[in-house]
Every structure is written in structure tokens, then in C-alpha cells.
Short mmCIF file of C-alpha atoms in Angstrom, two decimals:
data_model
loop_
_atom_site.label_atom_id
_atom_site.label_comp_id
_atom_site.label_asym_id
_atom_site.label_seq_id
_atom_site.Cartn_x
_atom_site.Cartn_y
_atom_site.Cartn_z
CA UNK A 1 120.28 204.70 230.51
CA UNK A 2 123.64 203.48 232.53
CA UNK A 3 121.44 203.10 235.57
CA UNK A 4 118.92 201.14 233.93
CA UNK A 5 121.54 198.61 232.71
CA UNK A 6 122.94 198.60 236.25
CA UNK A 7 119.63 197.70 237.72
CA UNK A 8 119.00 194.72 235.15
CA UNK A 9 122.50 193.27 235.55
CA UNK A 10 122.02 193.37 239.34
CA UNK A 11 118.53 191.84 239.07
CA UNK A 12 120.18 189.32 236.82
CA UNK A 13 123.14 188.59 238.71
CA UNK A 14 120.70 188.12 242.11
CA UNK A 15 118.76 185.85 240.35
CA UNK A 16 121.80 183.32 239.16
CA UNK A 17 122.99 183.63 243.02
CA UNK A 18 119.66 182.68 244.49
CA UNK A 19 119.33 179.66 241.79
CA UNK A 20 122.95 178.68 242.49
CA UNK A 21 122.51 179.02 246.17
CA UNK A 22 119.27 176.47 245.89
CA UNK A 23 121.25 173.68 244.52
CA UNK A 24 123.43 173.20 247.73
CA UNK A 25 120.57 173.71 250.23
CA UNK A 26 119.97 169.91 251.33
CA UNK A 27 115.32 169.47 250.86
CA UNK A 28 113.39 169.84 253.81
CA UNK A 29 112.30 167.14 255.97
CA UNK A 30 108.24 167.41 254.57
CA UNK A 31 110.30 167.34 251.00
CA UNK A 32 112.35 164.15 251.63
CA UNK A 33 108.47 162.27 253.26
CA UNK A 34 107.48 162.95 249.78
CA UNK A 35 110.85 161.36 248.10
CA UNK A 36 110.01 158.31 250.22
CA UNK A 37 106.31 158.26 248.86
CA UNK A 38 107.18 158.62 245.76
CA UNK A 39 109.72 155.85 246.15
CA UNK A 40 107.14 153.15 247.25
CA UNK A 41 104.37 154.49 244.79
CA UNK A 42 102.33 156.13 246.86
CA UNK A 43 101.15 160.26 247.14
CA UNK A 44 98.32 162.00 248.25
CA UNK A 45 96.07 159.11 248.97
CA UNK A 46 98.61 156.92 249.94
CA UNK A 47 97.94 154.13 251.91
CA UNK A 48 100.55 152.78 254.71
CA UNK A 49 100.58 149.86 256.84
CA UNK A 50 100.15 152.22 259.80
CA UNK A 51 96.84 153.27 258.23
CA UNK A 52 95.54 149.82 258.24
CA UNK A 53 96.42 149.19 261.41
CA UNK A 54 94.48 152.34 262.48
CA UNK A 55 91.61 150.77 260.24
CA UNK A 56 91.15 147.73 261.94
CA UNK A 57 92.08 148.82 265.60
CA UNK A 58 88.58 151.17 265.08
CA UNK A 59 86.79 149.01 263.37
CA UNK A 60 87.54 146.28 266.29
CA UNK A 61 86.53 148.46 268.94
CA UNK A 62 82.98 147.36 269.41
CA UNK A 63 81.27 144.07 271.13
CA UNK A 64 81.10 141.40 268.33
CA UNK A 65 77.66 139.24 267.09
CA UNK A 66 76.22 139.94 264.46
CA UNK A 67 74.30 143.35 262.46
CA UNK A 68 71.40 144.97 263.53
CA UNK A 69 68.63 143.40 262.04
CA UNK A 70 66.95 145.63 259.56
CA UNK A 71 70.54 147.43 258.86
CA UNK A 72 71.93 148.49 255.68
CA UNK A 73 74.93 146.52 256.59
CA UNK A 74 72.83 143.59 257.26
CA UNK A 75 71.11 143.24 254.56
CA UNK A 76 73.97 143.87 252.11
CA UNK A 77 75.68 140.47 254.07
CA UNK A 78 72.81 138.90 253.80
CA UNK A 79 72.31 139.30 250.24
CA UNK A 80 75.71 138.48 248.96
CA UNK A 81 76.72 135.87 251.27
CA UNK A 82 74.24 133.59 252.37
CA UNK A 83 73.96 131.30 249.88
CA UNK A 84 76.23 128.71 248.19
CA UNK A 85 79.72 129.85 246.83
CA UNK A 86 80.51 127.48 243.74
CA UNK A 87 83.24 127.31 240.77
CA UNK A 88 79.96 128.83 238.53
CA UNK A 89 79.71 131.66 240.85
CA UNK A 90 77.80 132.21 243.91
CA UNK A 91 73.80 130.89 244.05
CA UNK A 92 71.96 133.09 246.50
CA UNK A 93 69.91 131.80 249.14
CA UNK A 94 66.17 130.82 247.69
CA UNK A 95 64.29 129.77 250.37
CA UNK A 96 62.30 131.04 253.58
CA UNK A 97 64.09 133.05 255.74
CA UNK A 98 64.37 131.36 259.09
CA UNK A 99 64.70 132.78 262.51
CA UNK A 100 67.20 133.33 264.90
CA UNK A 101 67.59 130.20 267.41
CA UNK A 102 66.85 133.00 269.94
CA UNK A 103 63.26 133.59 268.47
CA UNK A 104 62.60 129.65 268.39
CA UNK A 105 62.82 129.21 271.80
CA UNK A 106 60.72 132.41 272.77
CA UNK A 107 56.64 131.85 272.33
CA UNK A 108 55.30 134.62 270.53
CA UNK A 109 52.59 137.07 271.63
CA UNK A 110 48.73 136.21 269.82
CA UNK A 111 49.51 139.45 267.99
CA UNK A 112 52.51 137.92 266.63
CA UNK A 113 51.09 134.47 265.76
CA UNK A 114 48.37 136.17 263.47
CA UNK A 115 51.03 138.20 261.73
CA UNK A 116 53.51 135.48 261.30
CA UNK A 117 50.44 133.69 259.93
CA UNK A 118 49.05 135.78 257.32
CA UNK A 119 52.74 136.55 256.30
CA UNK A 120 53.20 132.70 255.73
CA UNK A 121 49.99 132.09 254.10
CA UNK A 122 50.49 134.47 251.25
CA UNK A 123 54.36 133.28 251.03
CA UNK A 124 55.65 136.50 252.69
CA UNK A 125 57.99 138.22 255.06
CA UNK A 126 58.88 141.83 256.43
CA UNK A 127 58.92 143.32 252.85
CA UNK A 128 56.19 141.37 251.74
CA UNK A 129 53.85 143.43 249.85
CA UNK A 130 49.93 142.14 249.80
CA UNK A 131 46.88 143.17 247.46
CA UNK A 132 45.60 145.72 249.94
CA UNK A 133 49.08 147.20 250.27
CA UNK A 134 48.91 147.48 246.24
CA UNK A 135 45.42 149.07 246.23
CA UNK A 136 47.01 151.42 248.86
CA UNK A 137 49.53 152.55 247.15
CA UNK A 138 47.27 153.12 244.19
CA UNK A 139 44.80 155.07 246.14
CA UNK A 140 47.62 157.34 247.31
CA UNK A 141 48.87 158.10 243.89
CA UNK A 142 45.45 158.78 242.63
CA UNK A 143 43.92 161.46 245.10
CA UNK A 144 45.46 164.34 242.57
CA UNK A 145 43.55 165.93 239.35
CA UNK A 146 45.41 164.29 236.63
CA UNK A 147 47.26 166.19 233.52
CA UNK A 148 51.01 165.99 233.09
CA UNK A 149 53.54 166.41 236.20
CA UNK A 150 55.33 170.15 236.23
CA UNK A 151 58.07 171.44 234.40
CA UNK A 152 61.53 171.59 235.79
CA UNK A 153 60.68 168.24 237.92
CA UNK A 154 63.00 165.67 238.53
CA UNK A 155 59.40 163.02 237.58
CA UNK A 156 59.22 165.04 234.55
CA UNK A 157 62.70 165.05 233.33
CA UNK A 158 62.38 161.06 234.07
CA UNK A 159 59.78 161.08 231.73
CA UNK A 160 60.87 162.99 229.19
CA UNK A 161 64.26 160.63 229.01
CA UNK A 162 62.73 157.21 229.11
CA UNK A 163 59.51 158.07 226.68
CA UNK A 164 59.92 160.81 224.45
CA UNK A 165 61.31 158.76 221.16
CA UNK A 166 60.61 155.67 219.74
CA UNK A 167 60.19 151.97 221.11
CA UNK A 168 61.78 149.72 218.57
CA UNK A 169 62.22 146.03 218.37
CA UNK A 170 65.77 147.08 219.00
CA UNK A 171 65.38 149.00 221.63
CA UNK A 172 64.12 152.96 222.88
CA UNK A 173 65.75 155.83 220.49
CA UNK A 174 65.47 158.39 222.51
CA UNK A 175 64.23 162.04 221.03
CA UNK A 176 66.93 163.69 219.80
CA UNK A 177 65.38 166.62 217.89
CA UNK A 178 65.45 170.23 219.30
CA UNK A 179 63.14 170.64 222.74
CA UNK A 180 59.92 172.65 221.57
CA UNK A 181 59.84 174.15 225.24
CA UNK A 182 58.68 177.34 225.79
CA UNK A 183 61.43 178.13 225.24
CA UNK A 184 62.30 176.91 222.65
CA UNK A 185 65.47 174.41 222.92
CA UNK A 186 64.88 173.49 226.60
CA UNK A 187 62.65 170.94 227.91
CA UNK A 188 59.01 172.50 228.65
CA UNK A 189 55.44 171.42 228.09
CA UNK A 190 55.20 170.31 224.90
CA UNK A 191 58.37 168.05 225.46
CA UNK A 192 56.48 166.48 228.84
CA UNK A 193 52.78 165.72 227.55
CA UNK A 194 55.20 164.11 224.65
CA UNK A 195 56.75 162.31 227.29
CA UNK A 196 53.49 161.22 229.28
CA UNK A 197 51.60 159.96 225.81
CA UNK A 198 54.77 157.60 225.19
CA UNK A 199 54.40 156.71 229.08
CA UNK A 200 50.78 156.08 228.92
CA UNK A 201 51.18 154.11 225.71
CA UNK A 202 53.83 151.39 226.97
CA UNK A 203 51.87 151.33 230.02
CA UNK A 204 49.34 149.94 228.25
CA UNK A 205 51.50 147.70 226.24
CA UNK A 206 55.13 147.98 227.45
CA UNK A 207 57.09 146.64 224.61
CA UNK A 208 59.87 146.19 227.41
CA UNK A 209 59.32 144.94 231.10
CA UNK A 210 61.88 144.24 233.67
CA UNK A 211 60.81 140.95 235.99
CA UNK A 212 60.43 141.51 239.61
CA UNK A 213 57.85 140.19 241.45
CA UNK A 214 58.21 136.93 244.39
CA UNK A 215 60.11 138.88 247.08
CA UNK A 216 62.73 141.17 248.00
CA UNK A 217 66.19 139.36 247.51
CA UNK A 218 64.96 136.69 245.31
CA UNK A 219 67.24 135.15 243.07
CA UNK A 220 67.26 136.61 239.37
CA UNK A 221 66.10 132.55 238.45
CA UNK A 222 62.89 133.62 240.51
CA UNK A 223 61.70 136.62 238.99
CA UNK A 224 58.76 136.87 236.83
CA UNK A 225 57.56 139.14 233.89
CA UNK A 226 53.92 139.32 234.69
CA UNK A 227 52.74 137.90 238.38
CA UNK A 228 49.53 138.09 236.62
CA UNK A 229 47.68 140.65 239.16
CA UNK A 230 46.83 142.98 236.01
CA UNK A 231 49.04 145.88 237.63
CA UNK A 232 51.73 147.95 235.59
CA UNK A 233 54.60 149.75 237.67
CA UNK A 234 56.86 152.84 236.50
CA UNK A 235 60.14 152.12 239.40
CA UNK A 236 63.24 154.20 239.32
CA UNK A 237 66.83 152.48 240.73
CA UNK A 238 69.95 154.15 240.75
CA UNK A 239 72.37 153.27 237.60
CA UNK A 240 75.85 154.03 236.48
CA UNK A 241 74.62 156.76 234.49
CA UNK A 242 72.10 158.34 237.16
CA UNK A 243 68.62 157.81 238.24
CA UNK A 244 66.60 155.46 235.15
CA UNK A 245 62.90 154.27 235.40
CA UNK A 246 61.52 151.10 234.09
CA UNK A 247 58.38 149.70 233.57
CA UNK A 248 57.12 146.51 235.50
CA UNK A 249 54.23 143.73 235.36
CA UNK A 250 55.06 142.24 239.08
CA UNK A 251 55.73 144.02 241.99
CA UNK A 252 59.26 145.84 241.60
CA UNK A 253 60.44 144.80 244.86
CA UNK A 254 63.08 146.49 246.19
CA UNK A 255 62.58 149.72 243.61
CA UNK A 256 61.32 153.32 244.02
CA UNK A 257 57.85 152.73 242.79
CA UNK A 258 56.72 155.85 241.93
CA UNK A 259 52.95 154.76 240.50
CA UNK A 260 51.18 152.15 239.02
CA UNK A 261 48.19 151.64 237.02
CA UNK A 262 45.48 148.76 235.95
CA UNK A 263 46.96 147.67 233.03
CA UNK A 264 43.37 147.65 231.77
CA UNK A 265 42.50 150.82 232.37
CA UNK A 266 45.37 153.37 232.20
CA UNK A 267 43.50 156.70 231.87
CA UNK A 268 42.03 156.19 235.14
CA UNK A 269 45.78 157.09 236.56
CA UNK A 270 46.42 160.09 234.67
CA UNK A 271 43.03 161.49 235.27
CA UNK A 272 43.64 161.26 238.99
CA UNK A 273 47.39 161.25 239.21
CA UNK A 274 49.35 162.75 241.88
CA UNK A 275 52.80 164.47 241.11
CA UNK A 276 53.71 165.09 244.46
CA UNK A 277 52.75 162.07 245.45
CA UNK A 278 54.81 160.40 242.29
CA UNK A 279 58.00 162.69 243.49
CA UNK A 280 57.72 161.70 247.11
CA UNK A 281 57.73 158.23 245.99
CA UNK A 282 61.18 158.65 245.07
CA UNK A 283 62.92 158.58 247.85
CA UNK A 284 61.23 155.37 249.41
CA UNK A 285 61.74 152.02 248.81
CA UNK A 286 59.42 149.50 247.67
CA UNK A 287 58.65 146.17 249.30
CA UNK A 288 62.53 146.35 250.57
CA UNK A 289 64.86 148.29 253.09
CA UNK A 290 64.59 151.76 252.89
CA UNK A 291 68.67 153.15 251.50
CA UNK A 292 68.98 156.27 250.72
CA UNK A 293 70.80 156.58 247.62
CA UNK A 294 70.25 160.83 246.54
#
């Protein structure tokens, strides 16, 4: 027993020295870099003036001019700054887009001239989309067998979100019940062909549309509801809260469109539907830059 209280007062007694002996060792040289951190604000992510010197000396390293055409870059200058900067806020650019002075003074191959043409005749540019592009793309999603897209699905889940509930006046109350599966309490089957008969209902008569239509870039002014070509889009865009669908009645320029449908004649789709088709289209822009934004 004697020992045992020896060996606890030493322990004890080591412990107060190494304590003691920490308060008159002067910090370390890493320790007093974080003192001066702390001092100014900064930590971990700290920014110095250094660091933006370092910034700009790499960013500054190249040639000049201006972005690649066709650039994400590009067009993200191009759609928040040309226009007209006012006390209101800024009023993007509405008209034609025009071409470099470069491509003025060069004479453009008889290829070219018919392109430019046809593009200016139907009010277009490089993301214009025509009629025959339109039937294309319907074509495409129709060369499947129909029924409801497969379970576990990132189309299906979109689905399920957006149209199993109720369309209101007020808005979309979303489903909030228990998910019949199989199994029961996760999404399945019976949740989806829920999901596709509220789909195939507002496609018929969407109680809420999104405008689009005109062009990619357009102002918001310029958008319509209904371009009047009888055609009825489901798009996705990225949001706050994640990937959200929408429906359309004009071409949702610069969206995923992932299928569309004669507004008179919606069964014909989902008879014929493709899901993989529908998926792929969700990683591809529509009538816009491609951006890869998943």
C-alpha cells in the first residue's frame, strides 16, 4: 500500500513539474504565425496580400484579347455584361448578336452564306433551335416502348418530387404520405406510375409553365409562355436546393430538356417513351452552351 501511494505522489508531482515547466517555455515559431493570424482575423483560409499577388501574377501570365468563343467564360461575360448598366439595374443586351470586325471584313464561303441565311430568316443564331430540330428531338425520345421510367432513377425520383401531390391554385403540395413502394416506405412503383399520371396530366394542362422560348440569353422581358408551336417540355436546371424540373410551352432554351410531347396528344409520348433516352438528356444542354453542372 506505501508503494502505491509513492507511485501516485510521484506521478502527481511529475505532472505539476511538466505543467509548471510549460509556462516558461517561450511558443514555437509555427505557434506565434498563428498569434499573428489570429491578430489580423484571419486562420485556416486566410487570405494575405502575398496571396493576391500570387493570384494575379498567374492569372496575368497569358497573351491578352478576348475569350474563346463558345467558352464557358465567354458566355458568362457575355451574359452579364453586355448590355446597359443603369441606377434600375443592369438591362441585358436584346438585340442580334453581331460579329467580330474580323469576320466583316472576311467573305464567307457559299456554305456559310446559306447557313448564315437560314439562321437569319427564322431569327436565329448558334443555339437557335428550328422545327426539324424539335421533331428530332421528339423522334429520339420516342423510339422506346412506353410505361413508366425504372425505379431507383434519378428521371424517376424527378418525377416522383415534382408530380406526386396536388396542383393547387396556390401552388404543388407535394405527397407527403408514407411511399407504398415495394417496400413499403421507400419510393417504388406504385409511387412512380403516381408520379407519371400527375406528369401526364399537367402535360396536358400544366396549371404552371415557366416562359422560355425566343433565344438563348434573351432578356426575362422577352420570354413567352406559349410560342404557340403546340409543344409541351419537361426541362431540369440546377437550383439551390438540387436538380428541379419544370414544365414549358416554348422552347426551354438554355435547359436540360429531357422530353417533350404534342400538347394535343400526350399518350403518344408515354406509349413510345424512352428512359434512357430521357436520362441521357440530362446532362446536355438545350438550345444553349453545353456546362456541366453534376
Amino acid at each position: 500500500m506505501a508503494r502505491s501511494s509513492t507511485l501516485l505522489v510521484a506521478a502527481v508531482l511529475a505532472t505539476a513539474s511538466y505543467s509548471a515547466t510549460q509556462l516558461f517555455v517561450g511558443p514555437s515559431s509555427a505557434q506565434l504565425r498563428s498569434t499573428a493570424l489570429q491578430a489580423r482575423g484571419g486562420g485556416e483560409y486566410d487570405i494575405s496580400d502575398a496571396d493576391i499577388a500570387n493570384f494575379y501574377a498567374e492569372v496575368t501570365t497569358g497573351g491578352g484579347g478576348d475569350p474563346p468563343k463558345g467558352t464557358v467564360v465567354s458566355e458568362l461575360i457575355v451574359k452579364f455584361f453586355h448590355g446597359e448598366f443603369t441606377p434600375q439595374g443592369f438591362k441585358r443586351y436584346s438585340g442580334l448578336w453581331n460579329y467580330s470586325l474580323a469576320q466583316l471584313f472576311v467573305a464567307p464561303s457559299s456554305s456559310g452564306l446559306r447557313s448564315q441565311t437560314a439562321l437569319r430568316a427564322r431569327g436565329g443564331g448558334e443555339y437557335d433551335i428550328s422545327d426539324a430540330d424539335i421533331a428530332a428531338f421528339y423522334a429520339e425520345v420516342t423510339t422506346g416502348g412506353g410505361g413508366d421510367p425504372p425505379k431507383g432513377t434519378v428521371v424517376s425520383e424527378l418525377i416522383v418530387k415534382f408530380f406526386h401531390g396536388e396542383f393547387t391554385p396556390q401552388g404543388f403540395k407535394r405527397y407527403s404520405g408514407l411511399w407504398k413502394g415495394p417496400p413499403p416506405g421507400n419510393i417504388g412503383k406504385k409511387d412512380i406510375a403516381q408520379g407519371v399520371l400527375g406528369l401526364k396530366a399537367q402535360m396536358a394542362n400544366p396549371m404552371f409553365v415557366t416562359k422560355g422560348g425566343v433565344g438563348y440569353g434573351v432578356d426575362e422581358t422577352q420570354k413567352v409562355e406559349d410560342d404557340g408551336k403546340g409543344w409541351v417540355w419537361l426541362a431540369a436546371e440546377m437550383s439551390p436546393g438540387g436538380l428541379a424540373v419544370e414544365l414549358f410551352k416554348s422552347v426551354p432554351y438554355g435547359k436540360r430538356a429531357l422530353m417533350a410531347a404534342k400538347q394535343a396528344n400526350v399518350d403518344e409520348l408515354f406509349s413510345k417513351v424512352n428512359w434512357d433516352v430521357v436520362l441521357a438528356n440530362i446532362d446536355k444542354t438545350f438550345g444553349g452552351p453545353q456546362i456541366k453542372q453534376r
